[in-house]
Every structure is written in C-alpha cells, then in structure tokens.
Amino acid sequence: MIANKKQRWGLLVLPAEMLIDEYIFPLLQPDKNPKAALLASFLLFSAGFFIMIWLFHDFLRAQWQIFRQKLFQRLLLSILLVIGVFLILHFVRALIPSDLLTVPTNSSSIQTLSVGWTVLAAMIPFIVPFTEELTFRYLLLEKISNKIFRFFMLFVQGILFGLIHWHNFNGNIYAMIPYMAIGIYLGLIYLITKNIWVPLMVHWMFNAMNSLLPAL
C-alpha cells in the first residue's frame, strides 16, 4: 500500500490541481479574460509536472534506463499502442448514442486567442501525462501489492482517469466513458510492460495528435 511519504504527497498533486481549477480559476472569469485563465492553467499544470518530477525522479530515471536499452523497439511498440487507443476511443464511442456524446462548447474564449496562445493551450495536454501516469498507473496501481485488489484498482483508476476529464467535456459523463476505457487500457499496458515510460509515451503521442499537432 501507499506508505512512503513522497508517494502520499504525490497522490495530493492531481486532486489539488482539480480543486484549484474548479474553485479558484473561475474567479479569473475565463470568458472575459481567456489569456489570464489560460496562463494560470499552464502555470498550475506545469507546477504539478515539476512537483511530480521532483518527487519521483529516481523512479523515472531507473525506469528510463530500462526503457532506453531497447529504445527503438519500445518507441515502435508505443506507436502501435497509440493505434490501440484510437481504436478503443472509436469503438466505445460507437456504442454510445451520438446525442449523448454532444458536448456544449463555449467558443467565445477560443475566438479571441492568437496562434501563440492556442499553441500554449495545446502544451497543457503535453505536460499533464506525467502527473496522470504517475498518479493512476504507478501510485494507484503498481503500489498495490494484493493481486486481487490490484485487479479491482485497474478499473477504479481507469474510471478516475476518465472523470478527471470533466472540464474537457463540460461534465458530460457519457463523453468521459471512452476515456475510462483508455485509462484501463493504459493500466494494462503498465502492468504488462512494467515500465512507466511505455504508457507515458503512448499518452504523450495520443495527446500530441489530439492537441499539439492540430494547434500547430
């Protein structure tokens, strides 16, 4: 179980980000001041990124040393696994009635952003995988020693992973279900490969294709 002090602190990072995003950032009135809200979000998630790096740099370094031993093969594997993410996303969405997946959007803030600010917004999904993978796949899955409880946590962490995308879909729970399936998929990847950099790379590539590349 989670006994190490660093691990306990690590579990607080993501909930702290969500609480700040939910209750403090609305005070910035993002509809009226989208640049200030975007900059605040970028700084918040960057802080979470650096905190997780500081807490788990030894673990990340040790895992990277293993990952780099067969770098080309593992990168190729990650690319193939990203295809699996898109297939899961497509398959699960196909099972849900399209009208339930409709997400109301507020385009007013998007229209006022320049290209540079749009790229900055796209960088956020590029840095959050560190916090998310270390939280869900390492702390909530790997650190569970009991195999039966770990199997149960495989689904719990997947559901939680989907739910943290609450703001992405404006609270539409049906739109989060495919991401719950992706969370379970990433958990399986970590349990099978036993290396955090594999789901990290898959998560990175998926986010880059969904946000960074379209913004560029």
PDB file of C-alpha atoms in Angstrom:
ATOM      1  CA  MET A   1       0.000   0.000   0.000  1.00  0.00           C
ATOM      2  CA  ILE A   2       0.973   3.663  -0.153  1.00  0.00           C
ATOM      3  CA  ALA A   3       3.348   4.052   2.786  1.00  0.00           C
ATOM      4  CA  ASN A   4       6.131   6.273   1.512  1.00  0.00           C
ATOM      5  CA  LYS A   5       5.806   9.990   2.343  1.00  0.00           C
ATOM      6  CA  LYS A   6       6.686  11.024  -1.212  1.00  0.00           C
ATOM      7  CA  GLN A   7       4.019   8.727  -2.577  1.00  0.00           C
ATOM      8  CA  ARG A   8       1.408  10.189  -0.242  1.00  0.00           C
ATOM      9  CA  TRP A   9       2.379  13.721  -1.330  1.00  0.00           C
ATOM     10  CA  GLY A  10       2.248  12.588  -4.945  1.00  0.00           C
ATOM     11  CA  LEU A  11      -1.346  11.469  -4.515  1.00  0.00           C
ATOM     12  CA  LEU A  12      -2.293  15.004  -3.470  1.00  0.00           C
ATOM     13  CA  VAL A  13      -0.954  16.767  -6.578  1.00  0.00           C
ATOM     14  CA  LEU A  14      -3.725  15.841  -9.009  1.00  0.00           C
ATOM     15  CA  PRO A  15      -6.609  16.490  -6.561  1.00  0.00           C
ATOM     16  CA  ALA A  16      -5.027  19.854  -5.704  1.00  0.00           C
ATOM     17  CA  GLU A  17      -4.862  20.763  -9.397  1.00  0.00           C
ATOM     18  CA  MET A  18      -8.514  19.843  -9.858  1.00  0.00           C
ATOM     19  CA  LEU A  19      -9.685  21.793  -6.799  1.00  0.00           C
ATOM     20  CA  ILE A  20      -7.790  24.909  -7.865  1.00  0.00           C
ATOM     21  CA  ASP A  21      -9.100  24.548 -11.411  1.00  0.00           C
ATOM     22  CA  GLU A  22     -12.666  24.082 -10.153  1.00  0.00           C
ATOM     23  CA  TYR A  23     -12.947  26.708  -7.407  1.00  0.00           C
ATOM     24  CA  ILE A  24     -10.186  29.307  -7.858  1.00  0.00           C
ATOM     25  CA  PHE A  25      -9.733  29.698 -11.606  1.00  0.00           C
ATOM     26  CA  PRO A  26     -13.404  30.627 -12.213  1.00  0.00           C
ATOM     27  CA  LEU A  27     -12.621  33.813 -10.265  1.00  0.00           C
ATOM     28  CA  LEU A  28     -10.448  34.821 -13.238  1.00  0.00           C
ATOM     29  CA  GLN A  29     -13.625  34.911 -15.356  1.00  0.00           C
ATOM     30  CA  PRO A  30     -12.170  32.907 -18.266  1.00  0.00           C
ATOM     31  CA  ASP A  31     -14.932  34.044 -20.653  1.00  0.00           C
ATOM     32  CA  LYS A  32     -13.887  37.658 -20.178  1.00  0.00           C
ATOM     33  CA  ASN A  33     -10.154  37.135 -19.711  1.00  0.00           C
ATOM     34  CA  PRO A  34      -9.180  33.915 -21.540  1.00  0.00           C
ATOM     35  CA  LYS A  35      -5.469  34.714 -21.708  1.00  0.00           C
ATOM     36  CA  ALA A  36      -5.145  35.156 -17.941  1.00  0.00           C
ATOM     37  CA  ALA A  37      -7.111  31.950 -17.358  1.00  0.00           C
ATOM     38  CA  LEU A  38      -5.005  30.047 -19.891  1.00  0.00           C
ATOM     39  CA  LEU A  39      -1.738  31.297 -18.419  1.00  0.00           C
ATOM     40  CA  ALA A  40      -2.918  30.376 -14.917  1.00  0.00           C
ATOM     41  CA  SER A  41      -3.833  26.874 -16.125  1.00  0.00           C
ATOM     42  CA  PHE A  42      -0.472  26.442 -17.805  1.00  0.00           C
ATOM     43  CA  LEU A  43       1.379  27.527 -14.660  1.00  0.00           C
ATOM     44  CA  LEU A  44      -0.769  25.267 -12.479  1.00  0.00           C
ATOM     45  CA  PHE A  45      -0.197  22.119 -14.522  1.00  0.00           C
ATOM     46  CA  SER A  46       3.473  22.987 -15.026  1.00  0.00           C
ATOM     47  CA  ALA A  47       3.824  23.215 -11.243  1.00  0.00           C
ATOM     48  CA  GLY A  48       2.212  19.782 -10.913  1.00  0.00           C
ATOM     49  CA  PHE A  49       4.600  18.453 -13.554  1.00  0.00           C
ATOM     50  CA  PHE A  50       7.711  19.739 -11.744  1.00  0.00           C
ATOM     51  CA  ILE A  51       6.477  18.541  -8.346  1.00  0.00           C
ATOM     52  CA  MET A  52       5.951  15.018  -9.679  1.00  0.00           C
ATOM     53  CA  ILE A  53       9.369  15.079 -11.355  1.00  0.00           C
ATOM     54  CA  TRP A  54      10.942  16.179  -8.071  1.00  0.00           C
ATOM     55  CA  LEU A  55       9.100  13.521  -6.053  1.00  0.00           C
ATOM     56  CA  PHE A  56       9.722  10.596  -8.386  1.00  0.00           C
ATOM     57  CA  HIS A  57      12.861  11.486 -10.327  1.00  0.00           C
ATOM     58  CA  ASP A  58      14.697   8.408  -9.006  1.00  0.00           C
ATOM     59  CA  PHE A  59      11.911   6.096 -10.132  1.00  0.00           C
ATOM     60  CA  LEU A  60      11.623   7.820 -13.522  1.00  0.00           C
ATOM     61  CA  ARG A  61      15.386   7.693 -14.052  1.00  0.00           C
ATOM     62  CA  ALA A  62      15.588   3.998 -13.182  1.00  0.00           C
ATOM     63  CA  GLN A  63      12.657   3.178 -15.454  1.00  0.00           C
ATOM     64  CA  TRP A  64      14.182   5.249 -18.272  1.00  0.00           C
ATOM     65  CA  GLN A  65      17.453   3.336 -18.055  1.00  0.00           C
ATOM     66  CA  ILE A  66      15.482   0.163 -18.724  1.00  0.00           C
ATOM     67  CA  PHE A  67      13.353   1.771 -21.441  1.00  0.00           C
ATOM     68  CA  ARG A  68      16.336   3.132 -23.368  1.00  0.00           C
ATOM     69  CA  GLN A  69      18.044  -0.270 -23.559  1.00  0.00           C
ATOM     70  CA  LYS A  70      15.664  -1.163 -26.389  1.00  0.00           C
ATOM     71  CA  LEU A  71      14.665   2.363 -27.297  1.00  0.00           C
ATOM     72  CA  PHE A  72      13.709   1.808 -30.941  1.00  0.00           C
ATOM     73  CA  GLN A  73      11.647  -1.308 -30.208  1.00  0.00           C
ATOM     74  CA  ARG A  74       9.834   0.337 -27.312  1.00  0.00           C
ATOM     75  CA  LEU A  75       9.114   3.505 -29.271  1.00  0.00           C
ATOM     76  CA  LEU A  76       7.744   1.372 -32.097  1.00  0.00           C
ATOM     77  CA  LEU A  77       5.652  -0.529 -29.556  1.00  0.00           C
ATOM     78  CA  SER A  78       4.355   2.776 -28.183  1.00  0.00           C
ATOM     79  CA  ILE A  79       3.307   3.873 -31.674  1.00  0.00           C
ATOM     80  CA  LEU A  80       1.409   0.628 -32.188  1.00  0.00           C
ATOM     81  CA  LEU A  81      -0.232   1.001 -28.779  1.00  0.00           C
ATOM     82  CA  VAL A  82      -1.372   4.528 -29.684  1.00  0.00           C
ATOM     83  CA  ILE A  83      -3.287   2.987 -32.566  1.00  0.00           C
ATOM     84  CA  GLY A  84      -4.990   0.849 -29.935  1.00  0.00           C
ATOM     85  CA  VAL A  85      -6.018   3.990 -28.050  1.00  0.00           C
ATOM     86  CA  PHE A  86      -7.722   5.427 -31.124  1.00  0.00           C
ATOM     87  CA  LEU A  87      -9.428   2.106 -31.849  1.00  0.00           C
ATOM     88  CA  ILE A  88     -10.762   1.933 -28.285  1.00  0.00           C
ATOM     89  CA  LEU A  89     -11.908   5.544 -28.495  1.00  0.00           C
ATOM     90  CA  HIS A  90     -13.735   4.880 -31.752  1.00  0.00           C
ATOM     91  CA  PHE A  91     -15.227   1.554 -30.607  1.00  0.00           C
ATOM     92  CA  VAL A  92     -16.553   2.794 -27.256  1.00  0.00           C
ATOM     93  CA  ARG A  93     -17.954   5.984 -28.775  1.00  0.00           C
ATOM     94  CA  ALA A  94     -19.750   3.871 -31.370  1.00  0.00           C
ATOM     95  CA  LEU A  95     -21.539   2.039 -28.554  1.00  0.00           C
ATOM     96  CA  ILE A  96     -22.929   5.278 -27.109  1.00  0.00           C
ATOM     97  CA  PRO A  97     -25.793   7.137 -28.851  1.00  0.00           C
ATOM     98  CA  SER A  98     -24.322  10.168 -30.599  1.00  0.00           C
ATOM     99  CA  ASP A  99     -26.777  12.578 -28.988  1.00  0.00           C
ATOM    100  CA  LEU A 100     -25.451  11.603 -25.562  1.00  0.00           C
ATOM    101  CA  LEU A 101     -21.911  12.483 -26.653  1.00  0.00           C
ATOM    102  CA  THR A 102     -22.809  16.043 -27.611  1.00  0.00           C
ATOM    103  CA  VAL A 103     -20.730  18.478 -25.573  1.00  0.00           C
ATOM    104  CA  PRO A 104     -21.833  22.118 -25.349  1.00  0.00           C
ATOM    105  CA  THR A 105     -18.872  24.400 -26.033  1.00  0.00           C
ATOM    106  CA  ASN A 106     -18.117  27.998 -25.276  1.00  0.00           C
ATOM    107  CA  SER A 107     -16.334  29.351 -28.330  1.00  0.00           C
ATOM    108  CA  SER A 108     -16.099  32.944 -27.116  1.00  0.00           C
ATOM    109  CA  SER A 109     -12.719  32.486 -25.454  1.00  0.00           C
ATOM    110  CA  ILE A 110     -11.303  30.453 -28.341  1.00  0.00           C
ATOM    111  CA  GLN A 111     -12.100  33.147 -30.867  1.00  0.00           C
ATOM    112  CA  THR A 112     -10.067  35.754 -29.008  1.00  0.00           C
ATOM    113  CA  LEU A 113      -6.873  33.695 -28.808  1.00  0.00           C
ATOM    114  CA  SER A 114      -3.978  34.197 -31.202  1.00  0.00           C
ATOM    115  CA  VAL A 115      -1.959  31.338 -32.661  1.00  0.00           C
ATOM    116  CA  GLY A 116       0.682  31.636 -29.933  1.00  0.00           C
ATOM    117  CA  TRP A 117      -1.896  31.355 -27.171  1.00  0.00           C
ATOM    118  CA  THR A 118      -3.538  28.423 -28.925  1.00  0.00           C
ATOM    119  CA  VAL A 119      -0.204  26.584 -29.019  1.00  0.00           C
ATOM    120  CA  LEU A 120       0.269  27.354 -25.307  1.00  0.00           C
ATOM    121  CA  ALA A 121      -3.153  25.812 -24.642  1.00  0.00           C
ATOM    122  CA  ALA A 122      -2.092  22.751 -26.628  1.00  0.00           C
ATOM    123  CA  MET A 123       1.034  22.377 -24.476  1.00  0.00           C
ATOM    124  CA  ILE A 124      -1.045  21.644 -21.374  1.00  0.00           C
ATOM    125  CA  PRO A 125      -2.145  18.161 -22.568  1.00  0.00           C
ATOM    126  CA  PHE A 126       1.522  17.548 -23.385  1.00  0.00           C
ATOM    127  CA  ILE A 127       2.755  18.061 -19.792  1.00  0.00           C
ATOM    128  CA  VAL A 128      -0.120  16.556 -17.795  1.00  0.00           C
ATOM    129  CA  PRO A 129       0.644  12.903 -18.721  1.00  0.00           C
ATOM    130  CA  PHE A 130       3.500  12.892 -16.178  1.00  0.00           C
ATOM    131  CA  THR A 131       1.157  13.707 -13.318  1.00  0.00           C
ATOM    132  CA  GLU A 132      -1.615  11.470 -14.584  1.00  0.00           C
ATOM    133  CA  GLU A 133       0.526   8.417 -15.367  1.00  0.00           C
ATOM    134  CA  LEU A 134       2.446   8.601 -12.099  1.00  0.00           C
ATOM    135  CA  THR A 135      -0.789   9.027 -10.159  1.00  0.00           C
ATOM    136  CA  PHE A 136      -3.007   6.443 -11.814  1.00  0.00           C
ATOM    137  CA  ARG A 137      -0.644   3.838 -13.209  1.00  0.00           C
ATOM    138  CA  TYR A 138       2.121   3.988 -10.575  1.00  0.00           C
ATOM    139  CA  LEU A 139       0.612   5.143  -7.284  1.00  0.00           C
ATOM    140  CA  LEU A 140      -2.902   3.727  -7.657  1.00  0.00           C
ATOM    141  CA  LEU A 141      -1.948   0.523  -9.462  1.00  0.00           C
ATOM    142  CA  GLU A 142       1.679  -0.549  -9.155  1.00  0.00           C
ATOM    143  CA  LYS A 143       1.933   0.247  -5.446  1.00  0.00           C
ATOM    144  CA  ILE A 144      -0.965  -2.120  -4.663  1.00  0.00           C
ATOM    145  CA  SER A 145       0.643  -5.399  -3.588  1.00  0.00           C
ATOM    146  CA  ASN A 146      -2.500  -7.574  -3.351  1.00  0.00           C
ATOM    147  CA  LYS A 147      -3.197  -9.043  -6.810  1.00  0.00           C
ATOM    148  CA  ILE A 148      -6.975  -9.208  -6.358  1.00  0.00           C
ATOM    149  CA  PHE A 149      -7.131  -5.633  -5.107  1.00  0.00           C
ATOM    150  CA  ARG A 150      -4.821  -4.553  -7.937  1.00  0.00           C
ATOM    151  CA  PHE A 151      -7.225  -6.088 -10.469  1.00  0.00           C
ATOM    152  CA  PHE A 152     -10.039  -4.117  -8.839  1.00  0.00           C
ATOM    153  CA  MET A 153      -7.919  -0.957  -8.866  1.00  0.00           C
ATOM    154  CA  LEU A 154      -7.236  -1.438 -12.583  1.00  0.00           C
ATOM    155  CA  PHE A 155     -10.863  -0.492 -13.205  1.00  0.00           C
ATOM    156  CA  VAL A 156     -11.049   2.108 -10.435  1.00  0.00           C
ATOM    157  CA  GLN A 157      -8.044   4.040 -11.735  1.00  0.00           C
ATOM    158  CA  GLY A 158      -9.461   3.814 -15.259  1.00  0.00           C
ATOM    159  CA  ILE A 159     -12.773   5.304 -14.142  1.00  0.00           C
ATOM    160  CA  LEU A 160     -10.991   8.045 -12.211  1.00  0.00           C
ATOM    161  CA  PHE A 161      -8.838   8.776 -15.262  1.00  0.00           C
ATOM    162  CA  GLY A 162     -11.977   9.333 -17.296  1.00  0.00           C
ATOM    163  CA  LEU A 163     -13.547  11.530 -14.640  1.00  0.00           C
ATOM    164  CA  ILE A 164     -10.601  13.933 -14.457  1.00  0.00           C
ATOM    165  CA  HIS A 165     -11.551  14.968 -18.000  1.00  0.00           C
ATOM    166  CA  TRP A 166     -14.699  16.532 -16.548  1.00  0.00           C
ATOM    167  CA  HIS A 167     -13.863  20.016 -17.823  1.00  0.00           C
ATOM    168  CA  ASN A 168     -12.845  18.718 -21.233  1.00  0.00           C
ATOM    169  CA  PHE A 169     -16.426  17.594 -21.796  1.00  0.00           C
ATOM    170  CA  ASN A 170     -18.253  20.161 -19.661  1.00  0.00           C
ATOM    171  CA  GLY A 171     -19.456  17.498 -17.251  1.00  0.00           C
ATOM    172  CA  ASN A 172     -20.885  15.142 -19.891  1.00  0.00           C
ATOM    173  CA  ILE A 173     -20.359  11.773 -18.182  1.00  0.00           C
ATOM    174  CA  TYR A 174     -21.133   9.839 -21.376  1.00  0.00           C
ATOM    175  CA  ALA A 175     -18.305  11.592 -23.202  1.00  0.00           C
ATOM    176  CA  MET A 176     -15.926  10.529 -20.419  1.00  0.00           C
ATOM    177  CA  ILE A 177     -16.723   6.809 -20.730  1.00  0.00           C
ATOM    178  CA  PRO A 178     -14.332   6.251 -23.690  1.00  0.00           C
ATOM    179  CA  TYR A 179     -11.565   7.844 -21.630  1.00  0.00           C
ATOM    180  CA  MET A 180     -12.345   5.493 -18.757  1.00  0.00           C
ATOM    181  CA  ALA A 181     -11.733   2.626 -21.178  1.00  0.00           C
ATOM    182  CA  ILE A 182      -8.479   4.282 -22.270  1.00  0.00           C
ATOM    183  CA  GLY A 183      -7.444   4.577 -18.602  1.00  0.00           C
ATOM    184  CA  ILE A 184      -7.963   0.830 -18.147  1.00  0.00           C
ATOM    185  CA  TYR A 185      -6.029   0.200 -21.357  1.00  0.00           C
ATOM    186  CA  LEU A 186      -3.092   2.327 -20.159  1.00  0.00           C
ATOM    187  CA  GLY A 187      -3.196   0.492 -16.836  1.00  0.00           C
ATOM    188  CA  LEU A 188      -2.936  -2.840 -18.628  1.00  0.00           C
ATOM    189  CA  ILE A 189      -0.022  -1.523 -20.669  1.00  0.00           C
ATOM    190  CA  TYR A 190       1.833  -0.613 -17.485  1.00  0.00           C
ATOM    191  CA  LEU A 191       1.093  -3.914 -15.741  1.00  0.00           C
ATOM    192  CA  ILE A 192       2.285  -5.891 -18.767  1.00  0.00           C
ATOM    193  CA  THR A 193       5.380  -3.843 -19.667  1.00  0.00           C
ATOM    194  CA  LYS A 194       6.264  -2.943 -16.055  1.00  0.00           C
ATOM    195  CA  ASN A 195       7.734   0.334 -17.280  1.00  0.00           C
ATOM    196  CA  ILE A 196       6.045   3.708 -16.707  1.00  0.00           C
ATOM    197  CA  TRP A 197       7.635   5.191 -19.821  1.00  0.00           C
ATOM    198  CA  VAL A 198       5.571   2.977 -22.120  1.00  0.00           C
ATOM    199  CA  PRO A 199       2.140   4.330 -21.063  1.00  0.00           C
ATOM    200  CA  LEU A 200       3.768   7.760 -20.777  1.00  0.00           C
ATOM    201  CA  MET A 201       4.899   7.642 -24.398  1.00  0.00           C
ATOM    202  CA  VAL A 202       1.504   6.339 -25.517  1.00  0.00           C
ATOM    203  CA  HIS A 203      -0.248   9.098 -23.547  1.00  0.00           C
ATOM    204  CA  TRP A 204       2.123  11.726 -24.952  1.00  0.00           C
ATOM    205  CA  MET A 205       1.644  10.624 -28.540  1.00  0.00           C
ATOM    206  CA  PHE A 206      -2.133  10.458 -28.182  1.00  0.00           C
ATOM    207  CA  ASN A 207      -2.304  13.943 -26.661  1.00  0.00           C
ATOM    208  CA  ALA A 208       0.085  15.326 -29.272  1.00  0.00           C
ATOM    209  CA  MET A 209      -2.097  14.011 -32.077  1.00  0.00           C
ATOM    210  CA  ASN A 210      -5.225  15.368 -30.411  1.00  0.00           C
ATOM    211  CA  SER A 211      -3.993  18.786 -29.343  1.00  0.00           C
ATOM    212  CA  LEU A 212      -0.453  19.868 -30.158  1.00  0.00           C
ATOM    213  CA  LEU A 213      -0.353  18.912 -33.846  1.00  0.00           C
ATOM    214  CA  PRO A 214      -3.787  20.403 -34.654  1.00  0.00           C
ATOM    215  CA  ALA A 215      -2.761  23.635 -32.902  1.00  0.00           C
ATOM    216  CA  LEU A 216       0.493  23.827 -34.860  1.00  0.00           C
TER     217      LEU A 216
END
